Amino acid sequence: MSKNDDVIQAAIEALPQAYAPYSRFQVGAAILDEQGQIHKGVNVENAAYPQGSCAEAGAIAAMIMAKGQKIKTIAVAGRGDVLCTPCGGCRQRIREFATSETEILVCDETGLRKSYHIDDLLPDSFGPDNLS
Ligand code: THU
């Protein structure tokens, strides 16, 4: 199994743990960091709808807690025919910890559907370098 297979599998394993009683759209995410560690997250919705959080945000929080610094690969898994591409806010969240080589793997519950780099999803982005 390659590292990409591991991170895809981790996102698919996370998917059914999501708390999504309002949208009924569960999302799982998993990050492979620069140290080779994997961090998982799920979307967590809230009765006060705007307070819900995305799966990618959960996985990033777990990475930071474990002292990971860069996203080598992030897999995002959602069910259905339409690709579960990261939302706009999550593209920016990923950008913060991405490099031009970071792989963003969009998956469904059976495996990889499509892969991207951050420049595909967020061209000419604003990032930490803009502040230095
Ligand atoms: N969602 C994510 O977790 N990640 C995304 O990038 C897109 C959307 C969640 C938020 C909400 O709980 C549900 O999917 C429906 O929008």
mmCIF file of C-alpha atoms and ligand atoms in Angstrom:
data_model
loop_
_atom_site.group_PDB
_atom_site.id
_atom_site.type_symbol
_atom_site.label_atom_id
_atom_site.label_comp_id
_atom_site.label_asym_id
_atom_site.label_seq_id
_atom_site.Cartn_x
_atom_site.Cartn_y
_atom_site.Cartn_z
ATOM 1 C CA MET A 1 0.000 0.000 0.000
ATOM 2 C CA SER A 2 1.337 3.450 -0.900
ATOM 3 C CA LYS A 3 1.108 6.467 1.412
ATOM 4 C CA ASN A 4 -1.608 7.838 -0.871
ATOM 5 C CA ASP A 5 -3.606 4.631 -0.439
ATOM 6 C CA ASP A 6 -3.230 5.003 3.350
ATOM 7 C CA VAL A 7 -4.452 8.595 3.418
ATOM 8 C CA ILE A 8 -7.362 7.820 1.077
ATOM 9 C CA GLN A 9 -8.310 4.868 3.277
ATOM 10 C CA ALA A 10 -8.118 7.077 6.391
ATOM 11 C CA ALA A 11 -10.520 9.635 4.849
ATOM 12 C CA ILE A 12 -12.953 6.873 3.836
ATOM 13 C CA GLU A 13 -12.762 5.378 7.355
ATOM 14 C CA ALA A 14 -13.475 8.788 8.897
ATOM 15 C CA LEU A 15 -16.483 9.482 6.639
ATOM 16 C CA PRO A 16 -19.148 7.539 8.603
ATOM 17 C CA GLN A 17 -18.043 9.212 11.875
ATOM 18 C CA ALA A 18 -19.183 12.626 10.614
ATOM 19 C CA TYR A 19 -21.929 14.410 12.540
ATOM 20 C CA ALA A 20 -24.170 15.705 9.769
ATOM 21 C CA PRO A 21 -27.802 15.337 10.901
ATOM 22 C CA TYR A 22 -28.941 18.511 9.073
ATOM 23 C CA SER A 23 -27.422 18.223 5.610
ATOM 24 C CA ARG A 24 -27.105 14.433 5.829
ATOM 25 C CA PHE A 25 -23.919 14.921 3.810
ATOM 26 C CA GLN A 26 -21.060 13.274 5.643
ATOM 27 C CA VAL A 27 -17.482 14.201 4.778
ATOM 28 C CA GLY A 28 -14.235 12.610 5.944
ATOM 29 C CA ALA A 29 -10.786 14.119 5.519
ATOM 30 C CA ALA A 30 -7.297 12.843 6.219
ATOM 31 C CA ILE A 31 -3.951 14.599 6.019
ATOM 32 C CA LEU A 32 -0.540 13.053 5.485
ATOM 33 C CA ASP A 33 1.892 15.547 7.007
ATOM 34 C CA GLU A 34 5.578 16.148 6.263
ATOM 35 C CA GLN A 35 6.561 13.726 9.038
ATOM 36 C CA GLY A 36 4.506 10.879 7.590
ATOM 37 C CA GLN A 37 1.782 11.084 10.230
ATOM 38 C CA ILE A 38 -1.901 10.851 9.287
ATOM 39 C CA HIS A 39 -4.575 13.074 10.871
ATOM 40 C CA LYS A 40 -8.300 12.613 10.386
ATOM 41 C CA GLY A 41 -11.299 14.946 10.597
ATOM 42 C CA VAL A 42 -15.018 14.950 9.865
ATOM 43 C CA ASN A 43 -17.664 17.608 9.392
ATOM 44 C CA VAL A 44 -19.450 18.496 12.618
ATOM 45 C CA GLU A 45 -22.746 20.306 12.098
ATOM 46 C CA ASN A 46 -24.712 22.347 14.612
ATOM 47 C CA ALA A 47 -28.360 23.210 15.205
ATOM 48 C CA ALA A 48 -27.224 26.812 14.755
ATOM 49 C CA TYR A 49 -26.293 26.001 11.158
ATOM 50 C CA PRO A 50 -23.422 28.470 10.543
ATOM 51 C CA GLN A 51 -21.514 27.038 13.506
ATOM 52 C CA GLY A 52 -20.899 23.750 11.707
ATOM 53 C CA SER A 53 -17.352 22.918 10.675
ATOM 54 C CA CYS A 54 -15.904 21.114 7.688
ATOM 55 C CA ALA A 55 -13.984 17.860 7.686
ATOM 56 C CA GLU A 56 -10.846 19.559 6.381
ATOM 57 C CA ALA A 57 -10.877 21.995 9.312
ATOM 58 C CA GLY A 58 -11.013 19.072 11.741
ATOM 59 C CA ALA A 59 -8.117 17.283 10.063
ATOM 60 C CA ILE A 60 -6.023 20.484 10.049
ATOM 61 C CA ALA A 61 -6.716 21.031 13.755
ATOM 62 C CA ALA A 62 -5.604 17.452 14.477
ATOM 63 C CA MET A 63 -2.413 17.987 12.434
ATOM 64 C CA ILE A 64 -1.532 21.157 14.322
ATOM 65 C CA MET A 65 -2.214 19.490 17.662
ATOM 66 C CA ALA A 66 0.238 16.713 16.704
ATOM 67 C CA LYS A 67 2.881 19.272 15.648
ATOM 68 C CA GLY A 68 2.567 18.600 11.920
ATOM 69 C CA GLN A 69 3.508 21.648 9.860
ATOM 70 C CA LYS A 70 2.823 20.933 6.206
ATOM 71 C CA ILE A 71 0.167 19.075 4.267
ATOM 72 C CA LYS A 72 1.900 16.602 1.969
ATOM 73 C CA THR A 73 -1.404 15.056 0.898
ATOM 74 C CA ILE A 74 -5.007 15.631 1.900
ATOM 75 C CA ALA A 75 -7.793 13.234 0.974
ATOM 76 C CA VAL A 76 -11.418 14.383 1.172
ATOM 77 C CA ALA A 77 -14.163 11.780 0.914
ATOM 78 C CA GLY A 78 -17.891 12.300 0.346
ATOM 79 C CA ARG A 79 -20.604 10.078 -1.093
ATOM 80 C CA GLY A 80 -22.456 10.592 -4.352
ATOM 81 C CA ASP A 81 -21.806 11.162 -8.022
ATOM 82 C CA VAL A 82 -20.798 14.805 -7.728
ATOM 83 C CA LEU A 83 -17.142 15.289 -6.768
ATOM 84 C CA CYS A 84 -16.696 16.276 -3.102
ATOM 85 C CA THR A 85 -14.234 19.073 -3.819
ATOM 86 C CA PRO A 86 -13.210 21.263 -0.865
ATOM 87 C CA CYS A 87 -15.377 24.343 -0.325
ATOM 88 C CA GLY A 88 -13.903 27.801 -0.829
ATOM 89 C CA GLY A 89 -13.119 28.327 2.832
ATOM 90 C CA CYS A 90 -11.370 24.968 3.050
ATOM 91 C CA ARG A 91 -9.302 25.718 -0.047
ATOM 92 C CA GLN A 92 -7.921 28.691 1.859
ATOM 93 C CA ARG A 93 -7.442 26.599 5.023
ATOM 94 C CA ILE A 94 -5.498 23.997 3.029
ATOM 95 C CA ARG A 95 -3.494 26.759 1.327
ATOM 96 C CA GLU A 96 -2.076 27.883 4.658
ATOM 97 C CA PHE A 97 -0.216 24.570 5.099
ATOM 98 C CA ALA A 98 0.269 23.545 1.450
ATOM 99 C CA THR A 99 3.166 23.702 -0.968
ATOM 100 C CA SER A 100 2.934 23.677 -4.748
ATOM 101 C CA GLU A 101 3.466 19.901 -4.507
ATOM 102 C CA THR A 102 0.666 19.204 -2.039
ATOM 103 C CA GLU A 103 -1.780 16.678 -3.440
ATOM 104 C CA ILE A 104 -5.511 17.146 -2.854
ATOM 105 C CA LEU A 105 -7.243 13.835 -3.449
ATOM 106 C CA VAL A 106 -11.005 13.970 -3.924
ATOM 107 C CA CYS A 107 -12.593 10.634 -3.133
ATOM 108 C CA ASP A 108 -15.900 8.896 -2.715
ATOM 109 C CA GLU A 109 -16.596 6.022 -0.355
ATOM 110 C CA THR A 110 -14.956 3.596 -2.783
ATOM 111 C CA GLY A 111 -11.701 5.429 -3.523
ATOM 112 C CA LEU A 112 -9.960 8.180 -5.469
ATOM 113 C CA ARG A 113 -11.980 10.169 -8.028
ATOM 114 C CA LYS A 114 -9.721 13.096 -8.968
ATOM 115 C CA SER A 115 -6.521 14.728 -7.773
ATOM 116 C CA TYR A 116 -5.554 18.396 -7.717
ATOM 117 C CA HIS A 117 -2.818 20.774 -6.609
ATOM 118 C CA ILE A 118 -3.653 23.883 -4.608
ATOM 119 C CA ASP A 119 -3.019 26.115 -7.639
ATOM 120 C CA ASP A 120 -5.787 24.278 -9.507
ATOM 121 C CA LEU A 121 -8.302 24.992 -6.754
ATOM 122 C CA LEU A 122 -7.102 28.402 -5.585
ATOM 123 C CA PRO A 123 -5.065 30.214 -8.238
ATOM 124 C CA ASP A 124 -3.111 33.354 -7.326
ATOM 125 C CA SER A 125 -3.888 32.672 -3.696
ATOM 126 C CA PHE A 126 -3.135 34.795 -0.660
ATOM 127 C CA GLY A 127 -0.897 32.997 1.812
ATOM 128 C CA PRO A 128 1.681 33.443 4.546
ATOM 129 C CA ASP A 129 4.232 34.838 2.069
ATOM 130 C CA ASN A 130 1.963 37.781 1.329
ATOM 131 C CA LEU A 131 2.549 38.991 4.881
ATOM 132 C CA SER A 132 6.349 38.766 4.887
HETATM 133 N N1 THU B 1 -18.402 20.062 3.921
HETATM 134 C C1 THU B 1 -17.158 19.669 4.326
HETATM 135 O O1 THU B 1 -17.000 19.056 5.386
HETATM 136 N N2 THU B 1 -16.105 19.991 3.533
HETATM 137 C C2 THU B 1 -16.207 20.666 2.355
HETATM 138 O O2 THU B 1 -15.203 21.038 1.784
HETATM 139 C C3 THU B 1 -17.526 20.898 1.770
HETATM 140 C C4 THU B 1 -18.663 20.799 2.709
HETATM 141 C C5 THU B 1 -19.553 19.763 4.796
HETATM 142 C C6 THU B 1 -20.127 20.980 5.466
HETATM 143 C C7 THU B 1 -21.537 20.521 5.753
HETATM 144 O O3 THU B 1 -21.545 19.861 7.019
HETATM 145 C C8 THU B 1 -21.829 19.521 4.671
HETATM 146 O O4 THU B 1 -20.598 19.190 4.074
HETATM 147 C C9 THU B 1 -22.790 20.042 3.615
HETATM 148 O O5 THU B 1 -22.352 21.257 3.118
#
